[in-house]
Coordinates of C-alpha atoms in Angstrom, one line a residue:
M1 CA -1.1 1.6 -6.2
T2 CA -0.2 4.0 -3.3
A3 CA -2.8 6.3 -1.1
T4 CA -1.6 9.6 0.0
L5 CA -3.1 10.5 3.7
T6 CA -3.3 14.6 4.0
T7 CA -4.3 16.0 7.3
H8 CA -6.4 18.8 6.6
Q9 CA -6.7 22.0 9.4
P10 CA -10.2 23.2 10.0
P11 CA -10.1 26.7 8.4
A12 CA -11.0 29.4 11.0
T13 CA -14.5 30.2 11.5
S14 CA -15.8 33.7 11.9
L15 CA -18.8 36.0 12.6
A16 CA -20.5 38.0 9.8
P17 CA -19.6 41.5 10.5
V18 CA -23.2 42.4 11.3
A19 CA -23.1 39.9 13.7
L20 CA -20.0 40.3 15.7
T21 CA -21.2 44.0 15.5
S22 CA -24.8 43.4 17.4
L23 CA -22.9 41.2 19.9
L24 CA -20.6 43.9 21.0
F25 CA -23.4 46.8 20.7
G26 CA -25.2 44.3 23.3
S27 CA -22.0 44.3 25.2
L28 CA -21.9 47.8 25.7
L29 CA -25.2 48.4 27.5
P30 CA -23.9 46.9 30.9
M31 CA -21.3 49.0 31.4
L32 CA -22.8 52.2 29.5
S33 CA -25.7 52.0 32.4
F34 CA -23.2 51.9 35.1
F35 CA -21.4 55.1 33.8
M36 CA -24.5 56.9 32.4
V37 CA -26.1 56.8 35.6
N38 CA -23.1 57.8 37.4
V39 CA -22.9 61.5 36.4
S40 CA -27.1 61.7 36.8
L41 CA -27.2 60.9 40.6
P42 CA -26.8 64.2 41.7
A43 CA -29.8 65.3 39.5
I44 CA -31.4 62.0 40.5
G45 CA -30.8 63.0 44.6
A46 CA -32.5 66.4 43.8
D47 CA -35.6 65.1 42.1
L48 CA -36.4 62.0 44.0
H49 CA -34.8 63.7 47.5
A50 CA -32.2 60.7 47.8
S51 CA -29.2 61.0 50.6
A52 CA -25.8 60.5 49.1
G53 CA -26.1 57.2 51.1
S54 CA -29.1 56.3 48.7
L55 CA -27.1 57.5 45.7
Q56 CA -24.1 55.0 46.1
L57 CA -27.0 52.2 46.5
V58 CA -28.1 53.3 42.9
V59 CA -24.6 52.1 42.0
G60 CA -24.2 49.1 44.3
A61 CA -27.7 47.5 43.8
Y62 CA -27.0 47.2 39.9
G63 CA -23.2 46.1 40.5
I64 CA -24.1 43.5 43.5
A65 CA -26.7 42.1 41.1
A66 CA -24.8 42.0 38.2
A67 CA -21.7 40.4 40.2
T68 CA -23.7 37.3 41.8
L69 CA -25.5 36.3 38.8
L70 CA -22.7 36.8 35.9
V71 CA -21.3 33.2 36.1
V72 CA -24.9 31.8 36.7
G73 CA -26.1 33.3 33.3
G74 CA -23.5 31.6 32.0
R75 CA -24.3 28.4 32.9
L76 CA -27.8 28.8 32.1
G77 CA -26.7 30.1 28.4
D78 CA -24.5 27.1 28.1
G79 CA -27.8 25.1 29.3
F80 CA -30.8 26.6 27.3
G81 CA -29.0 28.4 24.3
R82 CA -27.0 31.5 24.3
R83 CA -28.9 33.6 22.2
R84 CA -32.3 32.6 23.7
L85 CA -30.6 33.8 26.8
L86 CA -29.2 36.9 25.7
L87 CA -32.5 37.9 24.1
L88 CA -34.1 37.3 27.4
G89 CA -31.6 39.9 29.3
L90 CA -31.4 42.0 26.3
A91 CA -35.8 42.3 27.0
G92 CA -35.0 42.4 30.7
F93 CA -32.5 45.2 30.6
A94 CA -35.2 47.3 28.4
V95 CA -38.2 46.5 30.7
A96 CA -35.7 47.9 33.9
S97 CA -34.9 50.4 32.2
L98 CA -37.7 51.6 31.3
V99 CA -38.8 51.4 35.2
C100 CA -36.0 53.3 35.9
A101 CA -37.3 56.2 34.0
L102 CA -40.5 55.9 35.2
A103 CA -39.9 55.3 38.9
P104 CA -41.4 58.0 41.5
S105 CA -39.3 57.4 44.4
V106 CA -35.5 56.2 44.9
S107 CA -36.8 52.9 46.3
V108 CA -38.5 52.0 43.0
L109 CA -35.4 53.3 41.6
L110 CA -33.3 50.8 43.8
L111 CA -35.5 48.0 42.9
A112 CA -35.0 48.2 39.0
R113 CA -31.6 48.7 39.2
V114 CA -31.6 45.1 41.0
V115 CA -33.2 43.8 37.9
Q116 CA -31.4 45.8 35.4
G117 CA -28.1 44.3 36.8
A118 CA -29.5 41.1 36.9
S119 CA -30.6 41.2 33.3
A120 CA -27.0 42.7 32.6
A121 CA -25.2 39.5 34.2
A122 CA -27.5 37.6 31.4
V123 CA -26.1 39.7 28.4
T124 CA -22.2 39.6 29.0
P125 CA -21.7 35.9 29.1
Q126 CA -23.7 35.0 26.3
V127 CA -21.6 37.8 24.0
L128 CA -18.0 36.1 25.2
A129 CA -19.2 32.7 25.0
S130 CA -20.7 33.4 21.2
I131 CA -17.5 34.9 20.4
T132 CA -15.7 32.0 21.7
S133 CA -18.1 28.9 20.3
L134 CA -18.3 31.2 17.0
M135 CA -15.0 32.1 16.1
T136 CA -12.1 30.7 16.1
G137 CA -7.7 31.1 15.4
E138 CA -7.1 35.2 14.7
N139 CA -10.7 36.0 14.3
R140 CA -11.5 34.8 17.7
A141 CA -8.6 36.9 19.1
R142 CA -9.8 39.9 17.0
G143 CA -13.3 39.2 18.4
M144 CA -12.4 39.2 22.1
A145 CA -10.0 42.3 21.5
L146 CA -12.7 44.0 20.0
F147 CA -14.7 42.9 23.1
G148 CA -12.4 44.7 25.4
V149 CA -12.1 48.3 23.3
A150 CA -16.0 48.2 23.9
N151 CA -15.6 48.0 27.1
G152 CA -13.1 50.4 27.4
I153 CA -15.3 53.0 24.8
S154 CA -18.4 52.4 27.1
A155 CA -16.9 53.4 30.4
A156 CA -15.0 56.3 28.9
L157 CA -18.1 57.2 26.8
G158 CA -20.9 56.7 29.1
Q159 CA -20.6 59.5 31.7
I160 CA -20.3 61.9 28.5
L161 CA -23.6 60.6 27.0
G162 CA -24.8 60.7 30.6
G163 CA -23.9 64.4 31.1
V164 CA -25.3 65.3 27.9
L165 CA -28.7 63.8 28.4
T166 CA -29.2 64.9 31.6
D167 CA -28.2 68.7 31.3
A168 CA -30.2 68.5 27.6
N169 CA -33.6 67.6 29.3
P170 CA -34.8 66.1 26.1
L171 CA -38.7 66.5 26.1
G172 CA -38.5 67.5 30.1
L173 CA -37.0 64.2 31.1
G174 CA -33.9 65.3 32.8
W175 CA -32.0 62.4 34.6
R176 CA -34.9 60.2 33.2
A177 CA -33.7 60.4 29.4
V178 CA -30.8 58.2 30.3
F179 CA -32.8 55.5 31.1
V180 CA -35.1 55.7 27.9
V181 CA -32.1 55.5 25.9
L182 CA -30.9 52.4 27.6
A183 CA -34.2 51.2 27.0
L184 CA -33.8 52.0 23.3
G185 CA -30.7 50.9 22.8
A186 CA -31.5 47.4 24.5
L187 CA -34.4 47.0 22.1
V188 CA -32.0 47.9 18.9
A189 CA -29.9 45.2 20.4
L190 CA -32.3 43.0 20.7
V191 CA -33.7 42.9 17.3
A192 CA -30.0 43.0 15.8
V193 CA -28.9 40.0 18.0
A194 CA -32.4 37.8 16.8
V195 CA -31.6 38.6 13.0
T196 CA -28.0 38.1 12.9
V197 CA -26.5 35.9 15.5
P198 CA -26.8 31.8 15.4
D199 CA -27.6 30.4 18.9
T200 CA -25.1 27.6 20.3
K201 CA -25.0 25.5 23.7
A202 CA -22.1 24.1 25.4
A203 CA -21.7 20.2 24.8
E204 CA -22.2 19.7 28.1
A205 CA -24.3 22.1 30.6
H206 CA -23.3 22.2 34.3
R207 CA -25.7 22.8 37.2
V208 CA -26.2 26.2 38.5
D209 CA -24.8 27.1 41.5
L210 CA -27.9 28.8 42.7
V211 CA -26.5 28.5 46.4
G212 CA -23.2 30.2 46.0
A213 CA -24.7 32.9 44.1
A214 CA -26.9 33.4 47.2
L215 CA -23.6 33.3 49.7
L216 CA -21.9 36.1 47.3
A217 CA -25.2 37.9 47.1
L218 CA -25.6 37.8 51.0
T219 CA -21.7 38.8 51.2
L220 CA -21.9 41.9 49.5
V221 CA -25.1 43.2 51.1
L222 CA -23.4 42.7 54.2
L223 CA -20.5 44.3 53.2
L224 CA -21.5 47.4 51.0
L225 CA -24.8 48.2 52.7
P226 CA -23.3 49.1 56.2
L227 CA -20.2 51.3 53.8
T228 CA -23.2 53.1 52.3
E229 CA -25.4 53.9 55.0
G230 CA -23.3 53.9 57.7
R231 CA -22.0 57.0 57.4
A232 CA -25.4 58.7 56.8
L233 CA -26.6 57.3 60.3
H234 CA -23.8 57.9 62.5
W235 CA -23.0 54.4 62.0
P236 CA -25.7 52.6 64.4
L237 CA -25.1 49.3 65.7
W238 CA -26.4 47.3 62.9
T239 CA -23.8 48.6 60.7
W240 CA -20.9 47.2 62.6
I241 CA -22.9 44.0 63.0
S242 CA -23.4 43.5 59.5
L243 CA -19.3 44.3 58.6
T244 CA -18.5 41.7 61.0
A245 CA -21.0 39.2 59.3
V246 CA -18.7 39.3 56.4
V247 CA -16.1 37.2 57.7
P248 CA -18.5 34.2 58.5
A249 CA -20.4 34.9 55.2
V250 CA -17.3 34.6 53.6
G251 CA -15.9 31.3 55.3
L252 CA -19.2 29.9 54.2
L253 CA -19.2 30.7 50.6
A254 CA -15.5 29.5 50.3
L255 CA -16.4 26.3 52.2
H256 CA -19.6 25.9 50.2
Q257 CA -17.4 26.0 46.7
R258 CA -14.9 24.1 47.9
R259 CA -17.3 21.1 48.6
S260 CA -19.2 22.0 45.5
E261 CA -16.0 21.3 43.3
R262 CA -14.7 18.5 45.1
S263 CA -18.4 16.3 44.7
G264 CA -18.0 17.2 41.3
H265 CA -20.3 20.1 40.3
A266 CA -19.3 23.2 38.8
P267 CA -19.0 26.0 41.7
L268 CA -19.5 29.5 41.2
I269 CA -16.0 30.2 42.0
P270 CA -14.1 27.2 41.7
P271 CA -10.9 27.2 44.3
S272 CA -9.1 25.2 41.5
V273 CA -8.6 28.1 39.3
L274 CA -7.6 30.2 42.2
K275 CA -4.7 27.9 42.8
H276 CA -3.0 29.3 39.9
R277 CA -0.3 32.0 40.9
A278 CA -1.6 34.1 37.6
M279 CA -5.1 34.3 38.8
R280 CA -4.6 35.5 42.2
I281 CA -2.2 38.0 40.6
G282 CA -4.9 39.0 38.2
L283 CA -7.6 39.2 40.7
L284 CA -5.8 41.9 43.2
M285 CA -5.1 43.7 40.1
A286 CA -8.8 43.6 39.2
V287 CA -9.4 44.8 42.7
G288 CA -7.0 47.2 42.7
F289 CA -8.5 49.1 39.2
F290 CA -12.3 48.9 39.3
T291 CA -12.2 49.9 43.2
S292 CA -10.1 52.7 42.2
F293 CA -12.4 53.4 38.8
G294 CA -15.6 53.0 39.9
G295 CA -14.7 55.3 42.7
F296 CA -13.2 57.7 41.1
M297 CA -16.6 57.8 38.8
F298 CA -18.4 58.1 41.7
V299 CA -16.3 61.1 43.3
F300 CA -15.8 63.0 40.4
A301 CA -19.5 63.1 39.5
I302 CA -20.2 64.4 43.0
A303 CA -17.1 66.6 43.4
T304 CA -17.6 68.4 40.1
Q305 CA -21.5 69.0 40.4
A306 CA -22.3 69.3 44.2
G307 CA -18.6 71.3 45.0
A308 CA -17.6 72.8 42.1
H309 CA -21.1 73.6 40.9
M310 CA -20.9 72.4 37.1
T311 CA -23.7 71.0 35.4
A312 CA -24.0 68.0 34.1
L313 CA -23.4 68.5 30.7
E314 CA -19.9 70.2 32.1
G315 CA -19.0 67.6 34.4
G316 CA -19.3 65.0 31.7
L317 CA -17.2 66.8 29.2
S318 CA -14.8 67.2 31.9
L319 CA -14.4 63.8 31.1
L320 CA -13.9 63.9 27.2
P321 CA -10.0 63.9 27.8
L322 CA -10.3 60.7 29.9
A323 CA -12.4 59.0 27.0
I324 CA -9.7 60.2 24.3
G325 CA -7.1 58.7 26.6
F326 CA -9.1 55.4 26.3
L327 CA -9.7 55.5 22.6
I328 CA -5.9 56.1 22.2
T329 CA -5.2 53.1 24.0
C330 CA -8.2 51.2 21.9
I331 CA -6.1 52.3 18.7
W332 CA -2.7 51.3 19.8
G333 CA -3.2 49.0 22.7
P334 CA -3.6 45.7 20.8
A335 CA -0.1 46.4 19.0
L336 CA 1.5 47.5 22.2
Q337 CA 0.1 44.4 24.1
R338 CA 1.4 42.0 21.2
R339 CA 5.0 43.7 21.9
Y340 CA 5.1 44.5 25.3
G341 CA 2.9 41.9 27.2
V342 CA 2.7 42.4 30.8
G343 CA 5.0 45.4 30.8
M344 CA 2.0 47.1 28.8
V345 CA 0.0 46.9 31.9
V346 CA 2.9 47.9 34.2
W347 CA 3.4 50.9 32.6
G348 CA -0.4 51.7 32.2
W349 CA -0.5 51.8 36.5
I350 CA 2.4 54.3 36.5
I351 CA 0.8 56.5 33.9
N352 CA -2.2 56.5 35.8
A353 CA -0.7 57.1 38.9
G354 CA 0.9 60.2 37.4
G355 CA -2.4 61.4 36.1
Y356 CA -4.0 61.3 39.9
V357 CA -1.1 62.9 41.2
L358 CA -2.0 66.0 38.7
L359 CA -5.7 66.2 39.5
A360 CA -4.8 66.5 43.1
G361 CA -2.5 69.3 42.7
A362 CA -5.4 70.7 40.2
A363 CA -8.0 70.6 42.5
L364 CA -5.4 72.1 45.7
M365 CA -4.8 75.2 43.6
L366 CA -7.9 76.0 41.4
W367 CA -10.8 74.7 43.3
P368 CA -13.2 75.7 43.2
D369 CA -12.2 77.8 39.8
V370 CA -12.4 74.3 37.5
S371 CA -13.5 73.6 34.3
A372 CA -13.3 70.8 31.8
L373 CA -10.3 72.7 29.9
K374 CA -8.2 73.5 33.4
L375 CA -8.5 69.5 34.4
A376 CA -8.0 68.1 30.8
L377 CA -4.1 67.0 31.2
P378 CA -4.6 65.1 34.2
M379 CA -7.7 63.6 33.0
L380 CA -6.4 62.6 29.5
I381 CA -3.4 61.0 31.2
I382 CA -5.7 59.1 33.7
G383 CA -7.4 57.9 30.5
I384 CA -4.4 56.7 28.8
G385 CA -3.4 54.7 32.1
G386 CA -6.1 53.3 32.7
G387 CA -7.1 52.1 29.4
L388 CA -3.4 50.3 29.2
V389 CA -4.6 48.5 32.2
M390 CA -8.1 47.5 31.5
I391 CA -8.5 46.7 28.2
P392 CA -5.4 44.2 28.3
L393 CA -6.4 42.9 31.8
I394 CA -8.8 40.0 31.4
G395 CA -6.5 38.7 28.1
V396 CA -3.3 39.2 29.9
V397 CA -4.1 37.4 33.1
V398 CA -6.1 34.5 31.1
S399 CA -3.5 33.8 28.7
Q400 CA -1.2 32.7 31.7
V401 CA -4.3 30.2 33.2
P402 CA -4.2 26.4 31.1
P403 CA -6.5 26.7 28.4
A404 CA -8.9 24.0 30.1
Q405 CA -9.8 26.8 32.7
A406 CA -9.8 29.7 30.4
G407 CA -13.5 30.5 30.4
L408 CA -13.7 29.9 34.4
G409 CA -10.8 32.4 34.7
S410 CA -12.5 35.3 32.7
G411 CA -15.7 34.6 34.1
I412 CA -14.1 35.2 37.8
L413 CA -12.1 38.0 36.6
L414 CA -15.8 39.7 35.2
T415 CA -17.7 39.0 38.5
S416 CA -14.8 40.9 40.3
Q417 CA -14.8 43.5 37.7
Q418 CA -19.0 44.2 38.7
T419 CA -18.3 43.6 42.6
C420 CA -15.5 46.1 42.4
L421 CA -17.3 48.9 40.9
A422 CA -19.6 48.8 43.1
L423 CA -17.4 48.3 46.1
G424 CA -15.5 51.9 45.0
A425 CA -18.4 53.6 45.0
A426 CA -19.3 52.2 48.6
T427 CA -15.6 52.5 49.7
V428 CA -14.0 55.4 47.9
G429 CA -17.3 57.5 47.9
T430 CA -17.3 57.1 51.8
V431 CA -14.3 58.4 52.1
F432 CA -14.5 61.5 50.4
L433 CA -18.1 62.6 51.5
S434 CA -16.7 61.8 54.7
L435 CA -13.8 64.1 54.2
A436 CA -15.8 66.5 52.3
S437 CA -18.2 67.1 55.3
T438 CA -15.3 68.6 57.2
T439 CA -12.9 71.3 56.9
W440 CA -11.2 69.9 54.4
G441 CA -14.2 70.3 51.9
F442 CA -14.6 69.4 48.3
R443 CA -10.9 70.6 47.3
G444 CA -9.2 68.4 49.9
A445 CA -11.4 65.4 49.8
L446 CA -11.0 65.2 45.9
A447 CA -7.1 65.7 46.3
A448 CA -7.1 63.1 49.1
V449 CA -9.1 60.5 47.3
A450 CA -7.0 61.5 44.1
L451 CA -3.9 60.6 46.0
G452 CA -4.7 57.7 47.5
L453 CA -5.6 56.3 44.1
A454 CA -2.2 57.3 42.8
A455 CA -0.7 55.4 45.7
I456 CA -2.7 52.3 44.7
A457 CA -1.9 52.2 41.1
V458 CA 1.8 52.7 42.3
L459 CA 1.4 49.7 44.3
M460 CA -0.1 47.9 41.9
A461 CA 2.7 48.2 39.2
P462 CA 5.1 45.5 41.1
V463 CA 2.7 43.4 41.6
T464 CA 1.5 43.4 37.9
H465 CA 5.5 42.8 37.3
Q466 CA 5.0 39.4 39.3
L467 CA 3.0 37.8 36.2
R468 CA 6.4 38.2 34.1
R469 CA 7.7 35.4 36.3
T470 CA 4.4 33.3 36.6
R471 CA 4.1 30.0 35.0
A472 CA 0.5 28.7 35.3

């Protein structure tokens, strides 16, 4: 009598389509909030009598809260249940969005944006972790690809939707309609997730690094607050003190993270992950892209509405070709990524730079007689190039990091995404506003910023190419 031993491979698991759709819809909201609000900033400023610096803080407050708590949200979801924390995050997002819609002053709006950003930080990690834990094999790869597509679509369509809502002025709400729609979207996502998505926990939950999160928040406030307020206040002494204090704050954060990891705890930004050359290159790419993209979106909204006197709808529709460019890469990007890998991202930078150069030329030759149609070609090219960089960025970098650290790597990249979107509005926005207030005017300022972003994209292409030679 003989016995035959058979090794069975576990079947690939997946989520029901409705459950995956619920998760992806929830993941749309944090990015939609950033970009829908962006196009409404001029209307917010006029209604609440807010300065340009305060409008930068409307963007920055959200980004700082989301960036500093993103990894914390992931850790809490691992320990208390990912669906549970996702539901809490969506509920908080809905309430904060409603408070934003009712805000009587810019101070109340800023506080509500902080809560909204903190709630967003509870949402995104749970979506990624649920896809990773509930899906395997090709199904997981497909789920992650769709997550990237959802981020790309939300970034591209957010400003168009924001422009439509602000200009349509439903029920006389104006810009407040943007936050009402975000609140309703969060409630829909909450119900859908509660009904369709199963709960999961990590096999081993890590302690939450609250000290690291506090130090990161302190560093970002010390950096972004003077950058956003300094120009309007003519750079008083406190702004320079704050910027100088960034250096020791970064040192304290690095020291705490190193000591935390050595003692066996789970730091916010594990130094061991940053030792991998692929991660360092990926972070540099993320800083270059998201700072440029966040800054450009802020600048474009101000330039087209305050400078070229477009309505919010016209300004939003000017971004329609950019959205189409993103959608093109959403459709063809996965196939291109499988075929060309890192090369796809390199070409994305080059195409992106070409679009910015064309935009600078259009601003110099046509201003202020610009329209959505006249800006269509450069915006389309910027969208295609940006999509080729943004959509595969996390997957391309994390694939070159050891599998055991892939989750930490993606968390670091997502944290840098939120940080740099806020940093872009502060830095690129300040440069633009400073130039626009001189003889350069809006035309020269927009052209200068576009050429500067083109230069960054050109410099990023050879940096990205180094990933070809990297073995994590």
